[in-house]
GROMACS .gro file of N, CA and C in nm:
model
  465
    1UNK      N    1   3.990  -1.637  -3.879
    1UNK     CA    2   3.848  -1.688  -3.823
    1UNK      C    3   3.821  -1.628  -3.641
    2UNK      N    4   3.937  -1.581  -3.570
    2UNK     CA    5   3.891  -1.527  -3.443
    2UNK      C    6   3.886  -1.423  -3.463
    3UNK      N    7   3.930  -1.328  -3.546
    3UNK     CA    8   3.806  -1.161  -3.564
    3UNK      C    9   3.694  -1.154  -3.563
    4UNK      N   10   3.615  -1.322  -3.605
    4UNK     CA   11   3.471  -1.303  -3.650
    4UNK      C   12   3.450  -1.385  -3.517
    5UNK      N   13   3.539  -1.407  -3.426
    5UNK     CA   14   3.490  -1.440  -3.250
    5UNK      C   15   3.489  -1.353  -3.251
    6UNK      N   16   3.609  -1.273  -3.204
    6UNK     CA   17   3.563  -1.125  -3.145
    6UNK      C   18   3.471  -1.006  -3.137
    7UNK      N   19   3.436  -1.021  -3.295
    7UNK     CA   20   3.346  -0.918  -3.305
    7UNK      C   21   3.221  -0.981  -3.282
    8UNK      N   22   3.150  -1.075  -3.278
    8UNK     CA   23   3.037  -1.209  -3.276
    8UNK      C   24   3.094  -1.158  -3.058
    9UNK      N   25   3.181  -1.189  -3.038
    9UNK     CA   26   3.190  -1.140  -2.828
    9UNK      C   27   3.138  -1.073  -2.796
   10UNK      N   28   3.178  -0.949  -2.909
   10UNK     CA   29   3.147  -0.788  -2.830
   10UNK      C   30   3.036  -0.760  -2.876
   11UNK      N   31   2.920  -0.800  -2.945
   11UNK     CA   32   2.825  -0.761  -3.087
   11UNK      C   33   2.706  -0.835  -2.943
   12UNK      N   34   2.729  -0.951  -2.878
   12UNK     CA   35   2.673  -1.023  -2.766
   12UNK      C   36   2.672  -0.958  -2.678
   13UNK      N   37   2.790  -0.912  -2.594
   13UNK     CA   38   2.793  -0.787  -2.476
   13UNK      C   39   2.727  -0.651  -2.511
   14UNK      N   40   2.727  -0.627  -2.623
   14UNK     CA   41   2.611  -0.495  -2.666
   14UNK      C   42   2.509  -0.517  -2.670
   15UNK      N   43   2.455  -0.580  -2.752
   15UNK     CA   44   2.321  -0.649  -2.684
   15UNK      C   45   2.258  -0.705  -2.541
   16UNK      N   46   2.366  -0.713  -2.451
   16UNK     CA   47   2.360  -0.756  -2.364
   16UNK      C   48   2.328  -0.622  -2.273
   17UNK      N   49   2.416  -0.525  -2.262
   17UNK     CA   50   2.391  -0.384  -2.221
   17UNK      C   51   2.276  -0.316  -2.273
   18UNK      N   52   2.229  -0.305  -2.411
   18UNK     CA   53   2.131  -0.274  -2.511
   18UNK      C   54   1.977  -0.304  -2.443
   19UNK      N   55   1.962  -0.420  -2.390
   19UNK     CA   56   1.813  -0.420  -2.380
   19UNK      C   57   1.768  -0.419  -2.276
   20UNK      N   58   1.858  -0.362  -2.141
   20UNK     CA   59   1.801  -0.339  -2.017
   20UNK      C   60   1.759  -0.137  -2.066
   21UNK      N   61   1.879  -0.094  -2.123
   21UNK     CA   62   1.824   0.024  -2.119
   21UNK      C   63   1.716   0.026  -2.228
   22UNK      N   64   1.673  -0.021  -2.286
   22UNK     CA   65   1.580  -0.002  -2.360
   22UNK      C   66   1.447  -0.013  -2.305
   23UNK      N   67   1.480  -0.178  -2.249
   23UNK     CA   68   1.349  -0.163  -2.155
   23UNK      C   69   1.298  -0.039  -2.045
   24UNK      N   70   1.399  -0.002  -1.989
   24UNK     CA   71   1.383   0.078  -1.885
   24UNK      C   72   1.377   0.228  -1.968
   25UNK      N   73   1.374   0.267  -2.118
   25UNK     CA   74   1.265   0.308  -2.220
   25UNK      C   75   1.151   0.285  -2.232
   26UNK      N   76   1.082   0.234  -2.146
   26UNK     CA   77   1.002   0.120  -2.228
   26UNK      C   78   0.873   0.237  -2.204
   27UNK      N   79   0.801   0.289  -2.289
   27UNK     CA   80   0.718   0.347  -2.286
   27UNK      C   81   0.548   0.294  -2.210
   28UNK      N   82   0.504   0.370  -2.137
   28UNK     CA   83   0.390   0.333  -1.978
   28UNK      C   84   0.303   0.349  -2.072
   29UNK      N   85   0.125   0.310  -2.090
   29UNK     CA   86   0.133   0.331  -2.165
   29UNK      C   87  -0.050   0.426  -2.173
   30UNK      N   88  -0.025   0.516  -2.224
   30UNK     CA   89  -0.071   0.689  -2.207
   30UNK      C   90  -0.262   0.643  -2.198
   31UNK      N   91  -0.337   0.753  -2.092
   31UNK     CA   92  -0.411   0.730  -2.041
   31UNK      C   93  -0.570   0.736  -2.146
   32UNK      N   94  -0.650   0.731  -2.172
   32UNK     CA   95  -0.745   0.755  -2.272
   32UNK      C   96  -0.855   0.848  -2.255
   33UNK      N   97  -0.804   0.968  -2.118
   33UNK     CA   98  -0.816   1.045  -2.067
   33UNK      C   99  -0.729   1.184  -2.075
   34UNK      N  100  -0.745   1.237  -2.167
   34UNK     CA  101  -0.654   1.374  -2.129
   34UNK      C  102  -0.679   1.500  -2.018
   35UNK      N  103  -0.514   1.498  -2.024
   35UNK     CA  104  -0.551   1.626  -1.895
   35UNK      C  105  -0.550   1.720  -1.962
   36UNK      N  106  -0.596   1.841  -1.841
   36UNK     CA  107  -0.643   1.993  -1.917
   36UNK      C  108  -0.608   2.088  -1.787
   37UNK      N  109  -0.595   2.146  -1.871
   37UNK     CA  110  -0.464   2.282  -1.725
   37UNK      C  111  -0.582   2.411  -1.792
   38UNK      N  112  -0.619   2.436  -1.743
   38UNK     CA  113  -0.659   2.601  -1.741
   38UNK      C  114  -0.649   2.650  -1.720
   39UNK      N  115  -0.597   2.723  -1.823
   39UNK     CA  116  -0.464   2.870  -1.882
   39UNK      C  117  -0.533   2.987  -1.824
   40UNK      N  118  -0.493   3.152  -1.846
   40UNK     CA  119  -0.571   3.210  -1.853
   40UNK      C  120  -0.607   3.221  -1.986
   41UNK      N  121  -0.549   3.186  -2.064
   41UNK     CA  122  -0.577   3.206  -2.254
   41UNK      C  123  -0.656   3.076  -2.271
   42UNK      N  124  -0.699   3.042  -2.187
   42UNK     CA  125  -0.766   2.887  -2.218
   42UNK      C  126  -0.702   2.774  -2.211
   43UNK      N  127  -0.790   2.674  -2.194
   43UNK     CA  128  -0.757   2.497  -2.125
   43UNK      C  129  -0.635   2.493  -2.316
   44UNK      N  130  -0.570   2.385  -2.177
   44UNK     CA  131  -0.492   2.352  -2.302
   44UNK      C  132  -0.492   2.166  -2.296
   45UNK      N  133  -0.434   2.113  -2.347
   45UNK     CA  134  -0.463   1.923  -2.313
   45UNK      C  135  -0.348   1.871  -2.335
   46UNK      N  136  -0.297   1.743  -2.271
   46UNK     CA  137  -0.202   1.663  -2.302
   46UNK      C  138  -0.223   1.523  -2.355
   47UNK      N  139  -0.191   1.416  -2.329
   47UNK     CA  140  -0.215   1.322  -2.373
   47UNK      C  141  -0.090   1.308  -2.281
   48UNK      N  142  -0.116   1.215  -2.193
   48UNK     CA  143  -0.020   1.156  -2.065
   48UNK      C  144  -0.025   0.993  -2.001
   49UNK      N  145   0.043   1.001  -1.956
   49UNK     CA  146   0.111   0.818  -1.958
   49UNK      C  147   0.108   0.854  -1.779
   50UNK      N  148   0.050   0.709  -1.690
   50UNK     CA  149   0.028   0.743  -1.600
   50UNK      C  150   0.218   0.673  -1.487
   51UNK      N  151   0.236   0.755  -1.426
   51UNK     CA  152   0.307   0.696  -1.305
   51UNK      C  153   0.289   0.672  -1.231
   52UNK      N  154   0.242   0.575  -1.164
   52UNK     CA  155   0.126   0.577  -1.008
   52UNK      C  156   0.204   0.443  -0.933
   53UNK      N  157   0.275   0.371  -1.010
   53UNK     CA  158   0.322   0.299  -0.887
   53UNK      C  159   0.453   0.343  -0.859
   54UNK      N  160   0.548   0.304  -0.765
   54UNK     CA  161   0.675   0.367  -0.721
   54UNK      C  162   0.827   0.256  -0.826
   55UNK      N  163   0.751   0.172  -0.873
   55UNK     CA  164   0.839   0.124  -0.956
   55UNK      C  165   0.851   0.208  -1.090
   56UNK      N  166   0.709   0.297  -1.139
   56UNK     CA  167   0.739   0.332  -1.269
   56UNK      C  168   0.795   0.463  -1.247
   57UNK      N  169   0.747   0.560  -1.058
   57UNK     CA  170   0.736   0.658  -1.006
   57UNK      C  171   0.923   0.675  -1.058
   58UNK      N  172   0.969   0.577  -1.021
   58UNK     CA  173   1.114   0.591  -1.043
   58UNK      C  174   1.204   0.578  -1.177
   59UNK      N  175   1.138   0.490  -1.301
   59UNK     CA  176   1.187   0.516  -1.404
   59UNK      C  177   1.179   0.631  -1.498
   60UNK      N  178   1.028   0.643  -1.447
   60UNK     CA  179   0.964   0.850  -1.535
   60UNK      C  180   0.963   0.849  -1.676
   61UNK      N  181   1.073   0.923  -1.696
   61UNK     CA  182   1.099   0.955  -1.817
   61UNK      C  183   1.223   0.925  -1.871
   62UNK      N  184   1.333   0.826  -1.807
   62UNK     CA  185   1.440   0.828  -1.802
   62UNK      C  186   1.469   0.759  -1.968
   63UNK      N  187   1.603   0.770  -2.007
   63UNK     CA  188   1.639   0.703  -2.100
   63UNK      C  189   1.579   0.764  -2.204
   64UNK      N  190   1.426   0.863  -2.206
   64UNK     CA  191   1.343   0.848  -2.392
   64UNK      C  192   1.393   0.941  -2.439
   65UNK      N  193   1.390   0.904  -2.560
   65UNK     CA  194   1.539   1.037  -2.625
   65UNK      C  195   1.437   1.117  -2.674
   66UNK      N  196   1.301   1.115  -2.715
   66UNK     CA  197   1.179   1.226  -2.758
   66UNK      C  198   1.077   1.180  -2.721
   67UNK      N  199   0.940   1.302  -2.698
   67UNK     CA  200   0.812   1.334  -2.674
   67UNK      C  201   0.754   1.370  -2.728
   68UNK      N  202   0.651   1.372  -2.780
   68UNK     CA  203   0.543   1.407  -2.873
   68UNK      C  204   0.550   1.535  -2.781
   69UNK      N  205   0.476   1.676  -2.850
   69UNK     CA  206   0.500   1.759  -2.822
   69UNK      C  207   0.363   1.806  -2.758
   70UNK      N  208   0.209   1.717  -2.679
   70UNK     CA  209   0.137   1.730  -2.664
   70UNK      C  210   0.097   1.594  -2.550
   71UNK      N  211   0.239   1.534  -2.546
   71UNK     CA  212   0.247   1.460  -2.407
   71UNK      C  213   0.337   1.499  -2.376
   72UNK      N  214   0.316   1.394  -2.239
   72UNK     CA  215   0.348   1.391  -2.059
   72UNK      C  216   0.346   1.289  -1.975
   73UNK      N  217   0.406   1.269  -1.865
   73UNK     CA  218   0.407   1.185  -1.761
   73UNK      C  219   0.325   1.256  -1.616
   74UNK      N  220   0.229   1.236  -1.590
   74UNK     CA  221   0.120   1.215  -1.471
   74UNK      C  222   0.202   1.171  -1.383
   75UNK      N  223   0.266   1.197  -1.249
   75UNK     CA  224   0.318   1.091  -1.156
   75UNK      C  225   0.207   1.151  -0.979
   76UNK      N  226   0.182   1.040  -0.970
   76UNK     CA  227   0.072   1.006  -0.825
   76UNK      C  228   0.159   0.996  -0.685
   77UNK      N  229   0.149   1.050  -0.608
   77UNK     CA  230   0.228   1.055  -0.526
   77UNK      C  231   0.077   0.970  -0.396
   78UNK      N  232   0.091   0.874  -0.304
   78UNK     CA  233  -0.027   0.851  -0.215
   78UNK      C  234  -0.027   0.996  -0.144
   79UNK      N  235   0.044   1.023  -0.082
   79UNK     CA  236  -0.024   1.142  -0.027
   79UNK      C  237   0.050   1.251  -0.032
   80UNK      N  238   0.003   1.392  -0.034
   80UNK     CA  239   0.089   1.492  -0.022
   80UNK      C  240   0.180   1.492   0.070
   81UNK      N  241   0.288   1.545  -0.046
   81UNK     CA  242   0.388   1.585   0.065
   81UNK      C  243   0.497   1.647  -0.031
   82UNK      N  244   0.623   1.696   0.039
   82UNK     CA  245   0.743   1.749  -0.071
   82UNK      C  246   0.778   1.670  -0.091
   83UNK      N  247   0.801   1.655  -0.263
   83UNK     CA  248   0.880   1.585  -0.351
   83UNK      C  249   1.025   1.632  -0.411
   84UNK      N  250   1.068   1.503  -0.414
   84UNK     CA  251   1.239   1.530  -0.435
   84UNK      C  252   1.235   1.519  -0.553
   85UNK      N  253   1.231   1.563  -0.700
   85UNK     CA  254   1.273   1.501  -0.849
   85UNK      C  255   1.390   1.489  -0.926
   86UNK      N  256   1.479   1.433  -1.030
   86UNK     CA  257   1.563   1.471  -1.058
   86UNK      C  258   1.617   1.399  -1.216
   87UNK      N  259   1.645   1.460  -1.268
   87UNK     CA  260   1.696   1.440  -1.390
   87UNK      C  261   1.779   1.316  -1.473
   88UNK      N  262   1.856   1.226  -1.375
   88UNK     CA  263   1.971   1.147  -1.419
   88UNK      C  264   1.844   1.048  -1.508
   89UNK      N  265   2.002   1.031  -1.619
   89UNK     CA  266   1.961   0.952  -1.699
   89UNK      C  267   1.826   0.994  -1.777
   90UNK      N  268   1.801   1.110  -1.829
   90UNK     CA  269   1.687   1.192  -1.831
   90UNK      C  270   1.771   1.250  -1.986
   91UNK      N  271   1.776   1.273  -2.049
   91UNK     CA  272   1.786   1.281  -2.201
   91UNK      C  273   1.711   1.428  -2.272
   92UNK      N  274   1.576   1.449  -2.240
   92UNK     CA  275   1.554   1.536  -2.267
   92UNK      C  276   1.480   1.682  -2.160
   93UNK      N  277   1.539   1.801  -2.187
   93UNK     CA  278   1.492   1.894  -2.056
   93UNK      C  279   1.347   1.861  -2.048
   94UNK      N  280   1.301   1.902  -1.903
   94UNK     CA  281   1.145   1.904  -1.904
   94UNK      C  282   1.118   2.048  -1.828
   95UNK      N  283   0.997   2.076  -1.815
   95UNK     CA  284   0.905   2.175  -1.733
   95UNK      C  285   0.848   2.067  -1.599
   96UNK      N  286   0.815   2.024  -1.520
   96UNK     CA  287   0.862   1.986  -1.337
   96UNK      C  288   0.716   2.037  -1.305
   97UNK      N  289   0.599   2.030  -1.323
   97UNK     CA  290   0.490   2.077  -1.264
   97UNK      C  291   0.418   2.007  -1.148
   98UNK      N  292   0.519   2.112  -1.022
   98UNK     CA  293   0.407   2.064  -0.885
   98UNK      C  294   0.248   2.115  -0.966
   99UNK      N  295   0.195   1.983  -0.844
   99UNK     CA  296   0.025   2.018  -0.835
   99UNK      C  297   0.008   1.979  -0.690
  100UNK      N  298  -0.062   2.036  -0.606
  100UNK     CA  299  -0.112   2.039  -0.461
  100UNK      C  300  -0.242   1.937  -0.521
  101UNK      N  301  -0.269   1.913  -0.378
  101UNK     CA  302  -0.393   1.786  -0.359
  101UNK      C  303  -0.510   1.805  -0.479
  102UNK      N  304  -0.544   1.907  -0.419
  102UNK     CA  305  -0.676   1.993  -0.576
  102UNK      C  306  -0.692   2.009  -0.663
  103UNK      N  307  -0.572   1.987  -0.749
  103UNK     CA  308  -0.509   2.022  -0.828
  103UNK      C  309  -0.447   2.172  -0.949
  104UNK      N  310  -0.371   2.207  -0.816
  104UNK     CA  311  -0.356   2.355  -0.829
  104UNK      C  312  -0.251   2.326  -0.822
  105UNK      N  313  -0.145   2.456  -0.950
  105UNK     CA  314  -0.023   2.437  -0.998
  105UNK      C  315   0.052   2.553  -0.855
  106UNK      N  316   0.152   2.445  -0.791
  106UNK     CA  317   0.231   2.522  -0.676
  106UNK      C  318   0.332   2.547  -0.721
  107UNK      N  319   0.401   2.509  -0.824
  107UNK     CA  320   0.552   2.533  -0.824
  107UNK      C  321   0.546   2.509  -1.010
  108UNK      N  322   0.657   2.527  -1.083
  108UNK     CA  323   0.659   2.506  -1.252
  108UNK      C  324   0.818   2.539  -1.191
  109UNK      N  325   0.916   2.372  -1.234
  109UNK     CA  326   1.089   2.405  -1.254
  109UNK      C  327   1.040   2.412  -1.398
  110UNK      N  328   1.058   2.512  -1.488
  110UNK     CA  329   1.133   2.482  -1.629
  110UNK      C  330   1.251   2.410  -1.665
  111UNK      N  331   1.271   2.405  -1.799
  111UNK     CA  332   1.309   2.345  -1.894
  111UNK      C  333   1.451   2.312  -1.803
  112UNK      N  334   1.400   2.220  -1.706
  112UNK     CA  335   1.571   2.127  -1.636
  112UNK      C  336   1.682   2.052  -1.700
  113UNK      N  337   1.768   2.087  -1.655
  113UNK     CA  338   1.869   2.033  -1.752
  113UNK      C  339   1.885   1.875  -1.762
  114UNK      N  340   1.933   1.827  -1.857
  114UNK     CA  341   1.865   1.640  -1.918
  114UNK      C  342   2.024   1.611  -1.794
  115UNK      N  343   2.050   1.480  -1.767
  115UNK     CA  344   2.131   1.381  -1.726
  115UNK      C  345   2.171   1.469  -1.541
  116UNK      N  346   2.147   1.560  -1.524
  116UNK     CA  347   2.158   1.636  -1.382
  116UNK      C  348   2.087   1.525  -1.235
  117UNK      N  349   2.212   1.554  -1.201
  117UNK     CA  350   2.149   1.526  -1.080
  117UNK      C  351   2.162   1.598  -0.955
  118UNK      N  352   2.116   1.694  -0.942
  118UNK     CA  353   2.084   1.809  -0.917
  118UNK      C  354   1.885   1.757  -0.900
  119UNK      N  355   1.935   1.810  -0.709
  119UNK     CA  356   1.791   1.751  -0.663
  119UNK      C  357   1.633   1.863  -0.697
  120UNK      N  358   1.550   1.841  -0.721
  120UNK     CA  359   1.436   1.939  -0.793
  120UNK      C  360   1.333   1.923  -0.728
  121UNK      N  361   1.272   2.023  -0.605
  121UNK     CA  362   1.209   2.005  -0.500
  121UNK      C  363   1.099   2.104  -0.555
  122UNK      N  364   0.998   2.002  -0.491
  122UNK     CA  365   0.878   2.089  -0.470
  122UNK      C  366   0.824   2.227  -0.429
  123UNK      N  367   0.869   2.240  -0.276
  123UNK     CA  368   0.910   2.377  -0.204
  123UNK      C  369   0.801   2.306  -0.125
  124UNK      N  370   0.668   2.361  -0.130
  124UNK     CA  371   0.548   2.277  -0.063
  124UNK      C  372   0.508   2.140  -0.064
  125UNK      N  373   0.401   2.107   0.006
  125UNK     CA  374   0.377   1.968  -0.011
  125UNK      C  375   0.274   1.971  -0.169
  126UNK      N  376   0.267   1.855  -0.207
  126UNK     CA  377   0.236   1.823  -0.339
  126UNK      C  378   0.222   1.645  -0.353
  127UNK      N  379   0.092   1.647  -0.471
  127UNK     CA  380   0.022   1.513  -0.488
  127UNK      C  381   0.069   1.502  -0.600
  128UNK      N  382   0.109   1.538  -0.703
  128UNK     CA  383   0.132   1.551  -0.835
  128UNK      C  384   0.211   1.609  -0.908
  129UNK      N  385   0.276   1.578  -0.983
  129UNK     CA  386   0.424   1.580  -1.078
  129UNK      C  387   0.365   1.592  -1.206
  130UNK      N  388   0.359   1.712  -1.337
  130UNK     CA  389   0.306   1.626  -1.441
  130UNK      C  390   0.478   1.673  -1.517
  131UNK      N  391   0.521   1.581  -1.583
  131UNK     CA  392   0.625   1.653  -1.674
  131UNK      C  393   0.616   1.613  -1.778
  132UNK      N  394   0.656   1.765  -1.856
  132UNK     CA  395   0.646   1.784  -2.019
  132UNK      C  396   0.784   1.806  -2.108
  133UNK      N  397   0.754   1.814  -2.209
  133UNK     CA  398   0.856   1.883  -2.267
  133UNK      C  399   0.900   2.034  -2.247
  134UNK      N  400   1.027   2.068  -2.189
  134UNK     CA  401   1.083   2.171  -2.189
  134UNK      C  402   1.059   2.313  -2.263
  135UNK      N  403   1.022   2.416  -2.222
  135UNK     CA  404   0.951   2.485  -2.264
  135UNK      C  405   0.831   2.495  -2.313
  136UNK      N  406   0.731   2.422  -2.244
  136UNK     CA  407   0.623   2.413  -2.267
  136UNK      C  408   0.513   2.513  -2.201
  137UNK      N  409   0.517   2.518  -2.111
  137UNK     CA  410   0.457   2.558  -1.978
  137UNK      C  411   0.480   2.755  -2.034
  138UNK      N  412   0.615   2.759  -2.068
  138UNK     CA  413   0.619   2.917  -2.123
  138UNK      C  414   0.512   2.942  -2.267
  139UNK      N  415   0.512   2.813  -2.371
  139UNK     CA  416   0.439   2.816  -2.451
  139UNK      C  417   0.279   2.860  -2.458
  140UNK      N  418   0.270   2.753  -2.353
  140UNK     CA  419   0.100   2.737  -2.332
  140UNK      C  420   0.047   2.809  -2.264
  141UNK      N  421   0.138   2.891  -2.206
  141UNK     CA  422   0.085   2.961  -2.117
  141UNK      C  423   0.038   2.952  -2.019
  142UNK      N  424   0.118   2.773  -1.952
  142UNK     CA  425   0.070   2.746  -1.805
  142UNK      C  426   0.130   2.856  -1.647
  143UNK      N  427   0.096   2.857  -1.556
  143UNK     CA  428   0.127   2.918  -1.458
  143UNK      C  429   0.104   2.872  -1.322
  144UNK      N  430   0.176   2.914  -1.241
  144UNK     CA  431   0.131   2.938  -1.072
  144UNK      C  432  -0.004   2.990  -1.091
  145UNK      N  433  -0.070   2.842  -1.002
  145UNK     CA  434  -0.240   2.901  -0.980
  145UNK      C  435  -0.334   2.836  -1.084
  146UNK      N  436  -0.308   2.806  -1.192
  146UNK     CA  437  -0.387   2.699  -1.280
  146UNK      C  438  -0.450   2.608  -1.219
  147UNK      N  439  -0.542   2.549  -1.249
  147UNK     CA  440  -0.593   2.460  -1.201
  147UNK      C  441  -0.563   2.300  -1.344
  148UNK      N  442  -0.507   2.157  -1.317
  148UNK     CA  443  -0.502   2.109  -1.364
  148UNK      C  444  -0.615   1.999  -1.347
  149UNK      N  445  -0.726   1.916  -1.434
  149UNK     CA  446  -0.811   1.838  -1.432
  149UNK      C  447  -0.765   1.687  -1.506
  150UNK      N  448  -0.793   1.606  -1.442
  150UNK     CA  449  -0.743   1.452  -1.453
  150UNK      C  450  -0.862   1.402  -1.399
  151UNK      N  451  -0.900   1.248  -1.410
  151UNK     CA  452  -1.007   1.185  -1.335
  151UNK      C  453  -0.875   1.115  -1.261
  152UNK      N  454  -0.702   1.066  -1.272
  152UNK     CA  455  -0.660   1.063  -1.147
  152UNK      C  456  -0.657   1.196  -1.021
  153UNK      N  457  -0.636   1.245  -1.048
  153UNK     CA  458  -0.609   1.397  -1.005
  153UNK      C  459  -0.773   1.477  -0.871
  154UNK      N  460  -0.695   1.479  -0.718
  154UNK     CA  461  -0.816   1.511  -0.635
  154UNK      C  462  -0.867   1.369  -0.609
  155UNK      N  463  -0.844   1.194  -0.626
  155UNK     CA  464  -0.874   1.125  -0.557
  155UNK      C  465  -0.776   1.059  -0.455
   0.00000   0.00000   0.00000
């Protein structure tokens, strides 16, 4: 009986710890409009979740174990400024695409290191950041200077 009580106690503690972690990994709704990047090889498109509020931006893709290849997260900031990102609590390697106010890619941080607390700066003022699976920018021919189109960009 004593072993059962101890096991039950540890199971309850595990649930208490796991529930907030699962909530943090919750997916934001995917926008109905696909984001399109005009590359030299032609347009490439992605389904994106929108991180428009400070709370959504703070959690981003933290605790996500996987993400479909054609999926990403688009962060929108209130105004153009230097943006500082990091990979804390993020198990996926990501490509971070920094986009200026008119939709032009200003910088790409490729294959960022999972769980790293190293700051990844935009360098120049930007208004948007698109996070894609690590290696996607290289695979899909995405480069600095490409234009990004989506209903959220430029507004």
